[in-house]
Amino acid sequence: MKIALIIVDMLNDFVTGSLACDRGKAIVPNLAKLIKAARGNGVYVIYSNDSHIKDIDKELILWGEHAIRGTAGAEIIPELAAESSDFIVPKRRYSGFFQTDLQLLLSELKVNTVVLTGLHAHMCVRHTAADAFNFGYEIIVPKDATDSFTEEDYVIGIKYLREVYGAEITDVESLIAKWK
Ligand code: ZN
């Protein structure tokens, strides 16, 4: 089993910027632990990051300006900064797979299992899970390393991931214990 830890949209705009979310802030320590364990145990670390084009991307009409390519808002939060061995895959839609390098990268790395984390459980994580499912990946979601704007959205997101994509819902501590 070859695993990739995918961290979705843990960017300044989503955590402290224009779409700031306290629930997003709350998962940072767990994500830091998980990323560290991944690097130390042969699990690939891949950041799936919004990188929008101003005045063009459709999402911006719905959500307002956020994560505009080249701005500080589109950078990974400092607490979870990428290291040279990690991968960063920019995206312009909810799904980390849609017209990005992600599928090519995962196939070259011979990954068959993705661990989906970050923001938001009912939106970008969910759309990324949809494509991961369609491409045939096993999906694991540590429920304390993803969240949404509200408890309701979070609960809906996790339920959907489990029921529709067969995601294994676990937690950060259990996952780290398995990797060691
Ligand atoms: Zn976006």
Short mmCIF file of N, CA and C and ligand atoms in Angstrom, two decimals:
data_model
loop_
_atom_site.label_atom_id
_atom_site.label_comp_id
_atom_site.label_asym_id
_atom_site.label_seq_id
_atom_site.Cartn_x
_atom_site.Cartn_y
_atom_site.Cartn_z
N MET A 1 0.84 -1.20 0.00
CA MET A 1 0.00 0.00 0.00
C MET A 1 0.88 1.25 0.00
N LYS A 2 0.73 2.05 -1.04
CA LYS A 2 1.47 3.32 -1.10
C LYS A 2 0.51 4.47 -0.84
N ILE A 3 0.88 5.29 0.11
CA ILE A 3 -0.07 6.30 0.61
C ILE A 3 0.42 7.71 0.31
N ALA A 4 -0.53 8.59 -0.04
CA ALA A 4 -0.24 10.02 -0.12
C ALA A 4 -1.17 10.75 0.84
N LEU A 5 -0.58 11.63 1.63
CA LEU A 5 -1.35 12.53 2.49
C LEU A 5 -1.62 13.79 1.68
N ILE A 6 -2.88 14.07 1.44
CA ILE A 6 -3.25 15.25 0.65
C ILE A 6 -3.84 16.31 1.58
N ILE A 7 -3.23 17.47 1.56
CA ILE A 7 -3.67 18.57 2.43
C ILE A 7 -4.34 19.61 1.53
N VAL A 8 -5.64 19.78 1.73
CA VAL A 8 -6.42 20.65 0.84
C VAL A 8 -6.58 22.06 1.43
N ASP A 9 -6.13 23.04 0.69
CA ASP A 9 -6.44 24.45 0.96
C ASP A 9 -6.13 24.96 2.37
N MET A 10 -5.04 24.49 2.97
CA MET A 10 -4.65 25.09 4.26
C MET A 10 -3.81 26.34 3.96
N LEU A 11 -4.50 27.32 3.38
CA LEU A 11 -3.87 28.54 2.88
C LEU A 11 -4.27 29.72 3.76
N ASN A 12 -3.46 30.76 3.70
CA ASN A 12 -3.74 31.93 4.55
C ASN A 12 -5.17 32.43 4.41
N ASP A 13 -5.67 32.53 3.19
CA ASP A 13 -7.03 33.07 3.02
C ASP A 13 -8.09 32.21 3.68
N PHE A 14 -7.89 30.90 3.75
CA PHE A 14 -8.89 30.00 4.33
C PHE A 14 -8.78 29.91 5.85
N VAL A 15 -7.62 30.24 6.39
CA VAL A 15 -7.42 30.06 7.83
C VAL A 15 -7.48 31.40 8.56
N THR A 16 -6.82 32.42 8.01
CA THR A 16 -6.79 33.73 8.70
C THR A 16 -7.21 34.88 7.79
N GLY A 17 -7.43 34.62 6.50
CA GLY A 17 -7.69 35.71 5.54
C GLY A 17 -9.15 35.88 5.18
N SER A 18 -9.43 36.10 3.90
CA SER A 18 -10.77 36.51 3.46
C SER A 18 -11.85 35.48 3.74
N LEU A 19 -11.50 34.20 3.79
CA LEU A 19 -12.50 33.16 4.12
C LEU A 19 -12.13 32.48 5.44
N ALA A 20 -11.57 33.28 6.35
CA ALA A 20 -11.08 32.74 7.63
C ALA A 20 -12.16 31.95 8.36
N CYS A 21 -11.71 30.94 9.07
CA CYS A 21 -12.65 30.00 9.69
C CYS A 21 -11.98 29.45 10.95
N ASP A 22 -12.64 29.70 12.11
CA ASP A 22 -12.07 29.24 13.39
C ASP A 22 -11.95 27.72 13.42
N ARG A 23 -12.89 27.05 12.81
CA ARG A 23 -12.84 25.58 12.80
C ARG A 23 -11.65 25.11 11.98
N GLY A 24 -11.27 25.90 10.99
CA GLY A 24 -10.08 25.58 10.20
C GLY A 24 -8.81 25.75 11.02
N LYS A 25 -8.78 26.81 11.83
CA LYS A 25 -7.64 27.05 12.70
C LYS A 25 -7.45 25.89 13.68
N ALA A 26 -8.57 25.36 14.16
CA ALA A 26 -8.53 24.34 15.21
C ALA A 26 -7.86 23.04 14.76
N ILE A 27 -7.84 22.74 13.47
CA ILE A 27 -7.25 21.47 13.02
C ILE A 27 -5.75 21.58 12.72
N VAL A 28 -5.20 22.80 12.85
CA VAL A 28 -3.79 23.00 12.47
C VAL A 28 -2.83 22.13 13.29
N PRO A 29 -2.95 22.06 14.63
CA PRO A 29 -2.01 21.22 15.38
C PRO A 29 -2.07 19.75 14.96
N ASN A 30 -3.28 19.23 14.73
CA ASN A 30 -3.41 17.84 14.29
C ASN A 30 -2.76 17.62 12.93
N LEU A 31 -2.96 18.58 12.05
CA LEU A 31 -2.37 18.46 10.71
C LEU A 31 -0.85 18.52 10.79
N ALA A 32 -0.33 19.38 11.65
CA ALA A 32 1.13 19.48 11.80
C ALA A 32 1.70 18.13 12.24
N LYS A 33 1.03 17.50 13.20
CA LYS A 33 1.46 16.17 13.68
C LYS A 33 1.42 15.13 12.57
N LEU A 34 0.33 15.15 11.82
CA LEU A 34 0.12 14.16 10.76
C LEU A 34 1.15 14.33 9.64
N ILE A 35 1.41 15.57 9.27
CA ILE A 35 2.38 15.85 8.20
C ILE A 35 3.77 15.37 8.63
N LYS A 36 4.11 15.64 9.87
CA LYS A 36 5.42 15.24 10.39
C LYS A 36 5.54 13.71 10.37
N ALA A 37 4.49 13.03 10.81
CA ALA A 37 4.50 11.56 10.82
C ALA A 37 4.59 11.02 9.39
N ALA A 38 3.90 11.65 8.46
CA ALA A 38 3.94 11.20 7.06
C ALA A 38 5.37 11.28 6.54
N ARG A 39 6.00 12.43 6.72
CA ARG A 39 7.38 12.61 6.21
C ARG A 39 8.33 11.58 6.81
N GLY A 40 8.11 11.23 8.06
CA GLY A 40 9.02 10.31 8.73
C GLY A 40 8.75 8.84 8.44
N ASN A 41 7.63 8.56 7.75
CA ASN A 41 7.24 7.16 7.56
C ASN A 41 6.96 6.79 6.11
N GLY A 42 7.55 7.52 5.18
CA GLY A 42 7.44 7.15 3.77
C GLY A 42 6.09 7.43 3.13
N VAL A 43 5.30 8.29 3.76
CA VAL A 43 4.02 8.70 3.17
C VAL A 43 4.25 10.02 2.42
N TYR A 44 3.88 10.05 1.15
CA TYR A 44 4.07 11.28 0.38
C TYR A 44 3.19 12.40 0.92
N VAL A 45 3.71 13.61 0.92
CA VAL A 45 2.95 14.78 1.37
C VAL A 45 2.67 15.66 0.15
N ILE A 46 1.38 15.83 -0.13
CA ILE A 46 0.97 16.61 -1.31
C ILE A 46 0.00 17.71 -0.88
N TYR A 47 0.34 18.93 -1.22
CA TYR A 47 -0.55 20.06 -0.94
C TYR A 47 -1.40 20.33 -2.17
N SER A 48 -2.69 20.36 -1.99
CA SER A 48 -3.63 20.66 -3.08
C SER A 48 -4.18 22.06 -2.80
N ASN A 49 -3.67 23.02 -3.56
CA ASN A 49 -3.89 24.42 -3.19
C ASN A 49 -4.67 25.21 -4.24
N ASP A 50 -5.72 25.87 -3.77
CA ASP A 50 -6.38 26.85 -4.62
C ASP A 50 -5.35 27.84 -5.14
N SER A 51 -5.45 28.16 -6.43
CA SER A 51 -4.54 29.14 -7.04
C SER A 51 -5.36 29.81 -8.14
N HIS A 52 -6.22 30.72 -7.69
CA HIS A 52 -7.22 31.28 -8.60
C HIS A 52 -6.67 32.40 -9.47
N ILE A 53 -7.30 32.54 -10.62
CA ILE A 53 -6.98 33.66 -11.50
C ILE A 53 -8.06 34.72 -11.32
N LYS A 54 -7.60 35.89 -10.89
CA LYS A 54 -8.50 37.01 -10.60
C LYS A 54 -9.41 37.32 -11.80
N ASP A 55 -10.67 37.56 -11.50
CA ASP A 55 -11.68 37.97 -12.49
C ASP A 55 -12.03 36.89 -13.51
N ILE A 56 -11.46 35.70 -13.36
CA ILE A 56 -11.76 34.65 -14.33
C ILE A 56 -12.43 33.45 -13.69
N ASP A 57 -11.88 32.98 -12.57
CA ASP A 57 -12.38 31.72 -12.00
C ASP A 57 -13.80 31.86 -11.46
N LYS A 58 -14.62 30.93 -11.85
CA LYS A 58 -16.04 30.95 -11.52
C LYS A 58 -16.30 30.93 -10.01
N GLU A 59 -15.47 30.16 -9.27
CA GLU A 59 -15.64 30.07 -7.82
C GLU A 59 -15.62 31.44 -7.14
N LEU A 60 -14.91 32.36 -7.72
CA LEU A 60 -14.75 33.68 -7.09
C LEU A 60 -16.07 34.44 -7.07
N ILE A 61 -16.94 34.14 -8.01
CA ILE A 61 -18.26 34.78 -8.04
C ILE A 61 -19.07 34.30 -6.84
N LEU A 62 -18.94 33.02 -6.52
CA LEU A 62 -19.71 32.44 -5.42
C LEU A 62 -19.14 32.79 -4.05
N TRP A 63 -17.83 32.84 -3.95
CA TRP A 63 -17.18 32.94 -2.64
C TRP A 63 -16.42 34.23 -2.42
N GLY A 64 -16.40 35.09 -3.41
CA GLY A 64 -15.60 36.31 -3.29
C GLY A 64 -14.15 36.00 -3.57
N GLU A 65 -13.36 37.04 -3.63
CA GLU A 65 -11.95 36.86 -3.97
C GLU A 65 -11.22 36.09 -2.88
N HIS A 66 -10.52 35.03 -3.24
CA HIS A 66 -9.70 34.29 -2.28
C HIS A 66 -8.62 33.53 -3.03
N ALA A 67 -7.51 33.30 -2.35
CA ALA A 67 -6.40 32.48 -2.87
C ALA A 67 -6.05 32.85 -4.31
N ILE A 68 -5.88 34.14 -4.54
CA ILE A 68 -5.50 34.59 -5.88
C ILE A 68 -4.02 34.29 -6.08
N ARG A 69 -3.75 33.64 -7.18
CA ARG A 69 -2.38 33.25 -7.55
C ARG A 69 -1.41 34.41 -7.35
N GLY A 70 -0.29 34.14 -6.69
CA GLY A 70 0.74 35.15 -6.52
C GLY A 70 0.57 36.05 -5.29
N THR A 71 -0.56 35.91 -4.58
CA THR A 71 -0.77 36.72 -3.38
C THR A 71 -0.47 35.90 -2.12
N ALA A 72 -0.29 36.61 -0.98
CA ALA A 72 -0.02 35.92 0.29
C ALA A 72 -1.20 35.03 0.68
N GLY A 73 -2.41 35.42 0.31
CA GLY A 73 -3.60 34.63 0.64
C GLY A 73 -3.58 33.24 0.04
N ALA A 74 -2.83 33.06 -1.03
CA ALA A 74 -2.77 31.77 -1.72
C ALA A 74 -1.60 30.91 -1.21
N GLU A 75 -0.88 31.41 -0.20
CA GLU A 75 0.25 30.62 0.33
C GLU A 75 -0.19 29.72 1.47
N ILE A 76 0.50 28.59 1.61
CA ILE A 76 0.24 27.66 2.71
C ILE A 76 0.51 28.38 4.02
N ILE A 77 -0.34 28.14 5.04
CA ILE A 77 -0.12 28.80 6.33
C ILE A 77 1.27 28.43 6.87
N PRO A 78 1.93 29.38 7.54
CA PRO A 78 3.32 29.13 7.97
C PRO A 78 3.48 27.90 8.86
N GLU A 79 2.47 27.60 9.69
CA GLU A 79 2.57 26.45 10.61
C GLU A 79 2.69 25.12 9.86
N LEU A 80 2.21 25.10 8.61
CA LEU A 80 2.20 23.83 7.86
C LEU A 80 3.06 23.92 6.61
N ALA A 81 4.06 24.76 6.64
CA ALA A 81 4.87 25.04 5.44
C ALA A 81 5.39 23.75 4.80
N ALA A 82 5.45 23.77 3.48
CA ALA A 82 5.95 22.61 2.74
C ALA A 82 7.46 22.50 2.87
N GLU A 83 7.95 21.27 2.78
CA GLU A 83 9.40 21.04 2.74
C GLU A 83 9.78 20.60 1.33
N SER A 84 11.08 20.55 1.07
CA SER A 84 11.53 20.29 -0.31
C SER A 84 11.10 18.92 -0.83
N SER A 85 10.87 17.97 0.07
CA SER A 85 10.46 16.63 -0.36
C SER A 85 8.96 16.54 -0.64
N ASP A 86 8.21 17.58 -0.32
CA ASP A 86 6.75 17.57 -0.53
C ASP A 86 6.41 18.01 -1.95
N PHE A 87 5.15 17.82 -2.30
CA PHE A 87 4.66 18.25 -3.61
C PHE A 87 3.55 19.28 -3.43
N ILE A 88 3.53 20.25 -4.33
CA ILE A 88 2.47 21.26 -4.32
C ILE A 88 1.76 21.23 -5.67
N VAL A 89 0.45 20.98 -5.65
CA VAL A 89 -0.31 20.90 -6.89
C VAL A 89 -1.40 21.98 -6.87
N PRO A 90 -1.24 23.04 -7.66
CA PRO A 90 -2.24 24.10 -7.70
C PRO A 90 -3.52 23.64 -8.41
N LYS A 91 -4.62 24.22 -8.01
CA LYS A 91 -5.92 23.90 -8.63
C LYS A 91 -6.73 25.17 -8.79
N ARG A 92 -7.71 25.14 -9.68
CA ARG A 92 -8.58 26.30 -9.89
C ARG A 92 -10.04 25.99 -9.65
N ARG A 93 -10.31 24.75 -9.27
CA ARG A 93 -11.68 24.32 -8.98
C ARG A 93 -11.68 23.62 -7.63
N TYR A 94 -12.85 23.17 -7.18
CA TYR A 94 -12.95 22.51 -5.89
C TYR A 94 -12.08 21.24 -5.83
N SER A 95 -12.15 20.44 -6.89
CA SER A 95 -11.43 19.17 -6.86
C SER A 95 -9.94 19.37 -7.13
N GLY A 96 -9.12 18.68 -6.32
CA GLY A 96 -7.68 18.72 -6.53
C GLY A 96 -7.24 18.01 -7.80
N PHE A 97 -8.16 17.24 -8.41
CA PHE A 97 -7.83 16.49 -9.62
C PHE A 97 -8.17 17.24 -10.91
N PHE A 98 -9.14 18.15 -10.83
CA PHE A 98 -9.69 18.72 -12.06
C PHE A 98 -8.66 19.56 -12.82
N GLN A 99 -8.20 19.03 -13.96
CA GLN A 99 -7.24 19.72 -14.83
C GLN A 99 -5.98 20.16 -14.09
N THR A 100 -5.52 19.27 -13.21
CA THR A 100 -4.26 19.51 -12.49
C THR A 100 -3.30 18.35 -12.74
N ASP A 101 -2.16 18.41 -12.10
CA ASP A 101 -1.14 17.35 -12.21
C ASP A 101 -1.37 16.19 -11.23
N LEU A 102 -2.41 16.25 -10.42
CA LEU A 102 -2.51 15.32 -9.30
C LEU A 102 -2.59 13.86 -9.72
N GLN A 103 -3.43 13.55 -10.70
CA GLN A 103 -3.56 12.15 -11.11
C GLN A 103 -2.25 11.62 -11.70
N LEU A 104 -1.59 12.44 -12.52
CA LEU A 104 -0.31 12.04 -13.11
C LEU A 104 0.72 11.79 -12.00
N LEU A 105 0.78 12.69 -11.06
CA LEU A 105 1.74 12.56 -9.95
C LEU A 105 1.47 11.30 -9.13
N LEU A 106 0.21 11.07 -8.76
CA LEU A 106 -0.11 9.89 -7.94
C LEU A 106 0.21 8.60 -8.70
N SER A 107 -0.03 8.59 -10.00
CA SER A 107 0.27 7.36 -10.75
C SER A 107 1.78 7.16 -10.86
N GLU A 108 2.52 8.24 -11.04
CA GLU A 108 3.98 8.10 -11.09
C GLU A 108 4.56 7.65 -9.75
N LEU A 109 3.93 8.07 -8.67
CA LEU A 109 4.40 7.67 -7.33
C LEU A 109 3.87 6.29 -6.95
N LYS A 110 3.00 5.72 -7.81
CA LYS A 110 2.38 4.41 -7.58
C LYS A 110 1.56 4.38 -6.28
N VAL A 111 0.90 5.48 -6.03
CA VAL A 111 0.03 5.59 -4.85
C VAL A 111 -1.28 4.88 -5.14
N ASN A 112 -1.79 4.14 -4.14
CA ASN A 112 -3.13 3.57 -4.30
C ASN A 112 -4.10 4.01 -3.20
N THR A 113 -3.59 4.73 -2.21
CA THR A 113 -4.43 5.17 -1.10
C THR A 113 -4.19 6.65 -0.83
N VAL A 114 -5.25 7.43 -0.76
CA VAL A 114 -5.08 8.84 -0.42
C VAL A 114 -5.73 9.14 0.93
N VAL A 115 -5.01 9.92 1.73
CA VAL A 115 -5.54 10.41 3.00
C VAL A 115 -5.93 11.86 2.76
N LEU A 116 -7.21 12.15 2.85
CA LEU A 116 -7.70 13.50 2.53
C LEU A 116 -7.91 14.31 3.79
N THR A 117 -7.31 15.50 3.81
CA THR A 117 -7.39 16.37 4.98
C THR A 117 -7.55 17.82 4.52
N GLY A 118 -7.78 18.71 5.47
CA GLY A 118 -7.82 20.13 5.18
C GLY A 118 -9.25 20.66 5.04
N LEU A 119 -9.40 21.70 4.23
CA LEU A 119 -10.67 22.42 4.15
C LEU A 119 -11.26 22.37 2.73
N HIS A 120 -12.58 22.34 2.60
CA HIS A 120 -13.55 22.08 3.66
C HIS A 120 -14.13 20.69 3.43
N ALA A 121 -14.50 20.03 4.51
CA ALA A 121 -14.93 18.63 4.42
C ALA A 121 -16.06 18.41 3.43
N HIS A 122 -16.97 19.39 3.34
CA HIS A 122 -18.16 19.21 2.49
C HIS A 122 -17.98 19.83 1.10
N MET A 123 -16.78 20.36 0.82
CA MET A 123 -16.63 21.07 -0.45
C MET A 123 -15.39 20.59 -1.22
N CYS A 124 -14.24 21.21 -1.00
CA CYS A 124 -13.07 20.80 -1.78
C CYS A 124 -12.61 19.39 -1.42
N VAL A 125 -12.68 19.03 -0.14
CA VAL A 125 -12.31 17.66 0.25
C VAL A 125 -13.27 16.67 -0.41
N ARG A 126 -14.55 17.02 -0.39
CA ARG A 126 -15.57 16.14 -0.98
C ARG A 126 -15.39 16.00 -2.49
N HIS A 127 -15.13 17.09 -3.18
CA HIS A 127 -14.96 17.01 -4.63
C HIS A 127 -13.67 16.25 -4.99
N THR A 128 -12.65 16.43 -4.18
CA THR A 128 -11.41 15.69 -4.41
C THR A 128 -11.65 14.20 -4.16
N ALA A 129 -12.45 13.89 -3.14
CA ALA A 129 -12.80 12.49 -2.86
C ALA A 129 -13.58 11.88 -4.02
N ALA A 130 -14.45 12.66 -4.63
CA ALA A 130 -15.24 12.15 -5.75
C ALA A 130 -14.31 11.67 -6.86
N ASP A 131 -13.34 12.50 -7.22
CA ASP A 131 -12.42 12.11 -8.30
C ASP A 131 -11.49 10.99 -7.86
N ALA A 132 -11.05 11.01 -6.61
CA ALA A 132 -10.21 9.93 -6.10
C ALA A 132 -10.96 8.60 -6.21
N PHE A 133 -12.23 8.64 -5.86
CA PHE A 133 -13.08 7.44 -5.98
C PHE A 133 -13.18 7.00 -7.44
N ASN A 134 -13.45 7.95 -8.33
CA ASN A 134 -13.60 7.62 -9.76
C ASN A 134 -12.32 7.02 -10.34
N PHE A 135 -11.18 7.49 -9.86
CA PHE A 135 -9.90 6.96 -10.36
C PHE A 135 -9.51 5.65 -9.66
N GLY A 136 -10.26 5.25 -8.65
CA GLY A 136 -10.03 3.96 -8.03
C GLY A 136 -9.14 3.95 -6.80
N TYR A 137 -8.91 5.10 -6.21
CA TYR A 137 -8.07 5.15 -5.00
C TYR A 137 -8.88 4.75 -3.76
N GLU A 138 -8.18 4.13 -2.81
CA GLU A 138 -8.75 3.95 -1.48
C GLU A 138 -8.69 5.31 -0.79
N ILE A 139 -9.72 5.62 -0.02
CA ILE A 139 -9.79 6.95 0.60
C ILE A 139 -9.87 6.82 2.12
N ILE A 140 -8.98 7.53 2.79
CA ILE A 140 -8.99 7.58 4.25
C ILE A 140 -9.17 9.04 4.67
N VAL A 141 -10.05 9.28 5.64
CA VAL A 141 -10.26 10.65 6.12
C VAL A 141 -10.14 10.68 7.65
N PRO A 142 -9.06 11.26 8.18
CA PRO A 142 -9.00 11.46 9.63
C PRO A 142 -9.92 12.62 9.99
N LYS A 143 -10.96 12.31 10.75
CA LYS A 143 -12.05 13.27 10.94
C LYS A 143 -11.64 14.49 11.77
N ASP A 144 -10.50 14.39 12.46
CA ASP A 144 -10.02 15.54 13.23
C ASP A 144 -8.91 16.31 12.50
N ALA A 145 -8.80 16.08 11.19
CA ALA A 145 -7.83 16.84 10.38
C ALA A 145 -8.52 17.46 9.17
N THR A 146 -9.85 17.56 9.25
CA THR A 146 -10.62 18.27 8.22
C THR A 146 -11.77 18.96 8.94
N ASP A 147 -12.31 20.00 8.34
CA ASP A 147 -13.48 20.66 8.94
C ASP A 147 -14.18 21.51 7.91
N SER A 148 -15.22 22.20 8.36
CA SER A 148 -16.03 23.04 7.48
C SER A 148 -16.34 24.34 8.22
N PHE A 149 -17.05 25.22 7.57
CA PHE A 149 -17.42 26.48 8.22
C PHE A 149 -18.29 26.24 9.45
N THR A 150 -19.18 25.26 9.37
CA THR A 150 -20.11 24.99 10.48
C THR A 150 -20.12 23.50 10.81
N GLU A 151 -20.62 23.20 12.01
CA GLU A 151 -20.76 21.80 12.45
C GLU A 151 -21.66 21.03 11.48
N GLU A 152 -22.74 21.69 11.05
CA GLU A 152 -23.69 21.05 10.15
C GLU A 152 -23.00 20.64 8.82
N ASP A 153 -22.26 21.58 8.24
CA ASP A 153 -21.56 21.27 6.98
C ASP A 153 -20.55 20.15 7.19
N TYR A 154 -19.89 20.18 8.34
CA TYR A 154 -18.87 19.16 8.64
C TYR A 154 -19.51 17.77 8.74
N VAL A 155 -20.61 17.70 9.46
CA VAL A 155 -21.29 16.41 9.66
C VAL A 155 -21.80 15.87 8.32
N ILE A 156 -22.39 16.76 7.53
CA ILE A 156 -22.87 16.37 6.19
C ILE A 156 -21.70 15.87 5.34
N GLY A 157 -20.58 16.61 5.40
CA GLY A 157 -19.40 16.26 4.61
C GLY A 157 -18.87 14.88 4.96
N ILE A 158 -18.69 14.61 6.24
CA ILE A 158 -18.13 13.32 6.68
C ILE A 158 -19.07 12.17 6.32
N LYS A 159 -20.36 12.40 6.52
CA LYS A 159 -21.37 11.37 6.21
C LYS A 159 -21.31 11.02 4.72
N TYR A 160 -21.23 12.04 3.89
CA TYR A 160 -21.19 11.84 2.44
C TYR A 160 -19.93 11.08 2.04
N LEU A 161 -18.80 11.47 2.61
CA LEU A 161 -17.53 10.81 2.28
C LEU A 161 -17.59 9.32 2.61
N ARG A 162 -18.19 9.02 3.76
CA ARG A 162 -18.26 7.62 4.20
C ARG A 162 -19.25 6.84 3.34
N GLU A 163 -20.44 7.41 3.17
CA GLU A 163 -21.51 6.64 2.51
C GLU A 163 -21.33 6.53 0.99
N VAL A 164 -20.85 7.60 0.37
CA VAL A 164 -20.85 7.65 -1.10
C VAL A 164 -19.53 7.17 -1.69
N TYR A 165 -18.42 7.44 -0.99
CA TYR A 165 -17.11 7.05 -1.54
C TYR A 165 -16.46 5.93 -0.73
N GLY A 166 -17.14 5.45 0.29
CA GLY A 166 -16.58 4.37 1.10
C GLY A 166 -15.34 4.78 1.84
N ALA A 167 -15.21 6.08 2.13
CA ALA A 167 -14.02 6.55 2.85
C ALA A 167 -13.96 5.92 4.24
N GLU A 168 -12.75 5.50 4.61
CA GLU A 168 -12.54 5.02 5.97
C GLU A 168 -12.36 6.25 6.86
N ILE A 169 -13.29 6.44 7.78
CA ILE A 169 -13.22 7.61 8.66
C ILE A 169 -12.46 7.20 9.92
N THR A 170 -11.34 7.90 10.18
CA THR A 170 -10.51 7.55 11.32
C THR A 170 -10.09 8.83 12.03
N ASP A 171 -9.04 8.76 12.85
CA ASP A 171 -8.53 9.99 13.47
C ASP A 171 -7.01 10.01 13.40
N VAL A 172 -6.45 11.18 13.67
CA VAL A 172 -5.02 11.41 13.48
C VAL A 172 -4.17 10.43 14.30
N GLU A 173 -4.52 10.24 15.58
CA GLU A 173 -3.71 9.36 16.43
C GLU A 173 -3.69 7.92 15.90
N SER A 174 -4.84 7.42 15.49
CA SER A 174 -4.91 6.03 14.99
C SER A 174 -4.09 5.87 13.71
N LEU A 175 -4.16 6.89 12.87
CA LEU A 175 -3.44 6.83 11.61
C LEU A 175 -1.92 6.84 11.84
N ILE A 176 -1.48 7.72 12.72
CA ILE A 176 -0.05 7.81 13.02
C ILE A 176 0.44 6.49 13.62
N ALA A 177 -0.37 5.91 14.50
CA ALA A 177 0.01 4.63 15.12
C ALA A 177 0.19 3.53 14.07
N LYS A 178 -0.64 3.56 13.02
CA LYS A 178 -0.54 2.58 11.93
C LYS A 178 0.71 2.78 11.10
N TRP A 179 1.10 4.04 10.91
CA TRP A 179 2.23 4.35 10.04
C TRP A 179 3.57 3.98 10.65
N LYS A 180 3.59 3.91 12.01
CA LYS A 180 4.89 3.67 12.69
C LYS A 180 5.32 2.22 12.59
ZN ZN B 1 -11.44 28.41 -4.26
#
